[in-house]
Short mmCIF file of C-alpha atoms in Angstrom, two decimals:
data_model
loop_
_atom_site.label_atom_id
_atom_site.label_comp_id
_atom_site.label_asym_id
_atom_site.label_seq_id
_atom_site.Cartn_x
_atom_site.Cartn_y
_atom_site.Cartn_z
CA MET A 29 86.94 74.71 101.62
CA PHE A 30 86.16 74.14 97.96
CA GLU A 31 83.83 71.30 98.87
CA ILE A 32 81.96 73.56 101.30
CA ILE A 33 81.59 76.24 98.64
CA LYS A 34 80.47 73.64 96.13
CA SER A 35 77.93 72.28 98.59
CA GLY A 36 76.42 75.74 98.93
CA GLY A 37 75.19 75.64 95.34
CA TRP A 38 74.95 78.41 92.78
CA MET A 39 73.99 81.03 95.39
CA MET A 40 77.59 80.95 96.64
CA LEU A 41 78.76 82.73 93.48
CA PRO A 42 77.19 86.15 94.25
CA LEU A 43 78.25 85.79 97.88
CA ILE A 44 81.85 85.16 96.84
CA LEU A 45 81.73 88.17 94.50
CA CYS A 46 80.35 90.32 97.32
CA SER A 47 83.10 89.05 99.61
CA ILE A 48 85.86 89.92 97.13
CA THR A 49 84.36 93.36 96.51
CA ALA A 50 84.03 94.06 100.23
CA MET A 51 87.63 93.04 100.92
CA ALA A 52 88.88 95.22 98.07
CA ILE A 53 86.92 98.24 99.34
CA ILE A 54 88.10 97.74 102.93
CA ALA A 55 91.74 97.49 101.83
CA GLU A 56 91.42 100.54 99.56
CA ARG A 57 89.74 102.64 102.26
CA PHE A 58 92.37 101.70 104.83
CA TRP A 59 95.03 102.90 102.38
CA SER A 60 93.22 106.06 101.28
CA LEU A 61 91.97 107.17 104.71
CA GLN A 62 95.35 107.27 106.39
CA ARG A 63 95.49 110.29 108.63
CA LYS A 64 98.76 111.58 107.18
CA LYS A 65 97.15 111.67 103.73
CA ILE A 66 94.03 113.50 104.89
CA ILE A 67 95.30 115.84 107.62
CA PRO A 68 99.09 116.17 107.46
CA PRO A 69 100.54 117.25 110.82
CA GLY A 70 101.64 120.87 111.01
CA LEU A 71 99.98 121.90 107.74
CA VAL A 72 98.10 124.84 109.26
CA LYS A 73 101.30 126.14 110.79
CA GLN A 74 103.15 125.84 107.48
CA VAL A 75 100.40 127.61 105.54
CA TRP A 76 100.26 130.41 108.07
CA ALA A 77 104.03 130.86 107.90
CA VAL A 78 103.97 131.09 104.10
CA SER A 79 100.99 133.45 104.19
CA ARG A 80 102.65 135.72 106.74
CA GLU A 81 105.68 136.01 104.48
CA LYS A 82 103.46 136.94 101.51
CA LYS A 83 104.63 133.94 99.48
CA LEU A 84 101.21 132.48 98.61
CA ASP A 85 101.37 132.46 94.82
CA ASP A 86 99.51 130.21 92.37
CA HIS A 87 102.30 127.63 92.40
CA ILE A 88 102.14 127.29 96.19
CA LEU A 89 98.34 127.06 96.10
CA ASP A 90 98.48 124.34 93.44
CA ARG A 91 100.92 122.33 95.55
CA LEU A 92 98.77 122.85 98.62
CA ARG A 93 95.63 121.81 96.72
CA ASP A 94 97.23 118.56 95.58
CA SER A 95 98.92 117.73 98.87
CA SER A 96 95.96 116.44 100.89
CA CYS A 97 92.25 116.85 101.57
CA LEU A 98 92.93 119.52 104.19
CA GLY A 99 95.28 121.25 101.76
CA TYR A 100 92.55 121.23 99.10
CA ILE A 101 90.11 122.91 101.48
CA MET A 102 92.64 125.51 102.63
CA ALA A 103 93.71 126.29 99.07
CA ALA A 104 90.09 126.95 98.12
CA GLY A 105 89.80 129.48 100.92
CA LEU A 106 93.18 131.11 100.42
CA ALA A 107 92.61 131.55 96.69
CA ASN A 108 89.58 133.69 97.51
CA SER A 109 90.83 135.34 100.71
CA HIS A 110 90.96 138.76 99.05
CA TYR A 111 87.16 138.70 98.65
CA GLY A 112 86.63 138.80 102.40
CA ARG A 113 85.96 136.44 105.26
CA ASP A 114 82.43 135.40 104.23
CA VAL A 115 83.39 134.48 100.68
CA MET A 116 86.43 132.63 101.99
CA LYS A 117 84.24 130.57 104.31
CA GLU A 118 81.79 129.80 101.50
CA CYS A 119 84.62 128.54 99.30
CA ILE A 120 85.91 126.38 102.15
CA GLU A 121 82.46 124.89 102.69
CA GLU A 122 82.07 124.15 98.99
CA ALA A 123 85.49 122.50 98.85
CA GLY A 124 84.61 120.59 102.01
CA ARG A 125 81.56 119.07 100.33
CA GLN A 126 83.77 117.82 97.50
CA VAL A 127 86.22 116.36 99.99
CA VAL A 128 83.41 114.59 101.85
CA TYR A 129 82.34 112.96 98.59
CA LYS A 130 85.90 111.78 98.04
CA LEU A 131 86.30 110.44 101.57
CA GLU A 132 83.01 108.54 101.40
CA ARG A 133 83.86 106.90 98.09
CA TYR A 134 82.81 103.21 97.96
CA LEU A 135 81.28 103.35 101.45
CA ASN A 136 77.79 103.20 99.98
CA THR A 137 78.78 100.04 98.10
CA LEU A 138 80.21 98.53 101.26
CA GLY A 139 77.01 99.33 103.14
CA THR A 140 74.96 97.79 100.36
CA ILE A 141 77.00 94.59 100.56
CA ALA A 142 76.46 94.49 104.32
CA SER A 143 72.71 94.77 103.71
CA ILE A 144 72.18 92.37 100.81
CA THR A 145 74.47 89.45 101.73
CA PRO A 146 72.23 88.24 104.59
CA LEU A 147 69.33 88.39 102.13
CA LEU A 148 71.31 86.39 99.58
CA GLY A 149 72.08 83.88 102.30
CA LEU A 150 68.40 83.73 103.19
CA LEU A 151 67.53 83.21 99.54
CA GLY A 152 70.02 80.35 99.45
CA THR A 153 68.34 78.92 102.55
CA VAL A 154 64.94 79.04 100.87
CA VAL A 155 66.33 77.41 97.73
CA GLY A 156 67.97 74.69 99.81
CA MET A 157 64.80 73.96 101.72
CA ILE A 158 62.82 73.81 98.46
CA GLN A 159 65.33 71.27 97.16
CA ALA A 160 65.05 69.26 100.37
CA PHE A 161 61.26 69.12 100.28
CA SER A 162 61.28 68.40 96.54
CA ALA A 163 63.56 65.45 97.23
CA ILE A 164 61.17 64.18 99.90
CA VAL A 165 58.22 64.45 97.50
CA ALA A 166 60.08 62.71 94.69
CA GLN A 167 61.93 59.99 96.59
CA GLY A 168 60.47 59.92 100.06
CA ILE A 169 62.67 59.98 103.12
CA GLY A 170 64.41 56.71 102.37
CA ASP A 171 67.58 58.37 101.03
CA PRO A 172 68.97 60.76 103.67
CA ALA A 173 71.79 61.89 101.37
CA VAL A 174 69.35 63.63 99.04
CA LEU A 175 67.68 65.36 101.96
CA ALA A 176 71.02 66.32 103.48
CA GLU A 177 72.11 67.98 100.23
CA GLY A 178 69.22 70.44 100.34
CA ILE A 179 69.76 71.17 104.03
CA SER A 180 73.50 71.76 103.50
CA VAL A 181 72.72 74.32 100.82
CA ALA A 182 70.41 76.09 103.25
CA LEU A 183 72.90 76.18 106.11
CA ILE A 184 76.03 76.99 104.10
CA THR A 185 74.54 79.95 102.24
CA THR A 186 73.14 81.39 105.47
CA ALA A 187 76.53 81.11 107.16
CA ALA A 188 78.30 82.56 104.11
CA GLY A 189 75.94 85.52 103.94
CA LEU A 190 76.48 86.37 107.60
CA THR A 191 80.24 85.85 107.29
CA VAL A 192 80.38 88.51 104.58
CA ALA A 193 77.79 90.84 106.10
CA ILE A 194 79.15 91.12 109.65
CA PRO A 195 82.68 92.41 108.85
CA SER A 196 81.29 94.57 106.02
CA LEU A 197 78.91 96.26 108.45
CA ILE A 198 81.62 96.68 111.09
CA PHE A 199 84.06 98.34 108.68
CA HIS A 200 81.32 100.43 107.09
CA ARG A 201 80.45 101.92 110.47
CA TYR A 202 84.15 102.35 111.31
CA PHE A 203 84.95 104.22 108.10
CA GLU A 204 81.86 106.41 108.44
CA ARG A 205 82.94 107.40 111.94
CA LEU A 206 86.50 108.03 110.75
CA VAL A 207 85.29 110.27 107.93
CA ASP A 208 83.10 112.24 110.35
CA GLU A 209 86.09 112.81 112.64
CA TYR A 210 88.25 113.96 109.73
CA ILE A 211 85.56 116.34 108.49
CA ILE A 212 85.12 117.97 111.90
CA GLU A 213 88.86 118.40 112.37
CA MET A 214 89.44 119.77 108.86
CA GLU A 215 86.59 122.23 109.27
CA ALA A 216 88.03 123.43 112.57
CA ASP A 217 91.53 123.85 111.08
CA ALA A 218 90.25 125.68 108.01
CA LEU A 219 88.05 128.07 110.01
CA ARG A 220 90.88 128.71 112.42
CA LEU A 221 93.09 129.73 109.50
CA VAL A 222 90.33 132.05 108.24
CA ASP A 223 90.08 133.75 111.63
CA ILE A 224 93.86 134.09 111.90
CA LEU A 225 94.20 135.62 108.44
CA HIS A 226 91.48 138.15 109.22
CA GLY A 227 92.83 139.01 112.63
CA GLU A 228 89.92 137.55 114.56
CA ARG A 229 91.97 134.97 116.45
CA GLU A 230 95.41 134.90 117.97
CA VAL A 231 98.04 132.74 116.33
CA LEU A 232 98.29 129.68 118.58
CA LEU A 233 99.50 126.91 116.28
#
């Protein structure tokens, strides 16, 4: 493996760095985007039960805000519930935008890696072909080892770039889809709680 990397030339260094960064982001997002951390099961039911018993004080709201992304959104609405339904919804939407930013953290970097690594591989290919033709000009075609060195650089960097780009793109699309699903579900849960608190929907939790 080391010999293959070495044969790829200096262009392998940024590709390796991109690979390490992509793997770190993918691992971190898998850990951070666990469903139980974003949308804990039964949270709406628990919040409604506490609200019905008139126990929603600042301490409870702080715990709810720190518990999960859904809890953060609900706490923003509940803290301003006494201002009316419209204000409550506005606070939920504002908190939702902050949660979206948190859920999409590092995804832009992952998408960038998926976009630039094929270009880095292509650049390595161009460099390798330049080396190959330079060797032909300088030494002719009598020494195939010199020609093969330039060609190996071209092929290895192309393969390395695609090897990093393909899984990065796959996981980027997967995490984007997962975040979209979480956002839709959290919005539905938060708005359902708003309607329940203001008597515009029956309690079916």
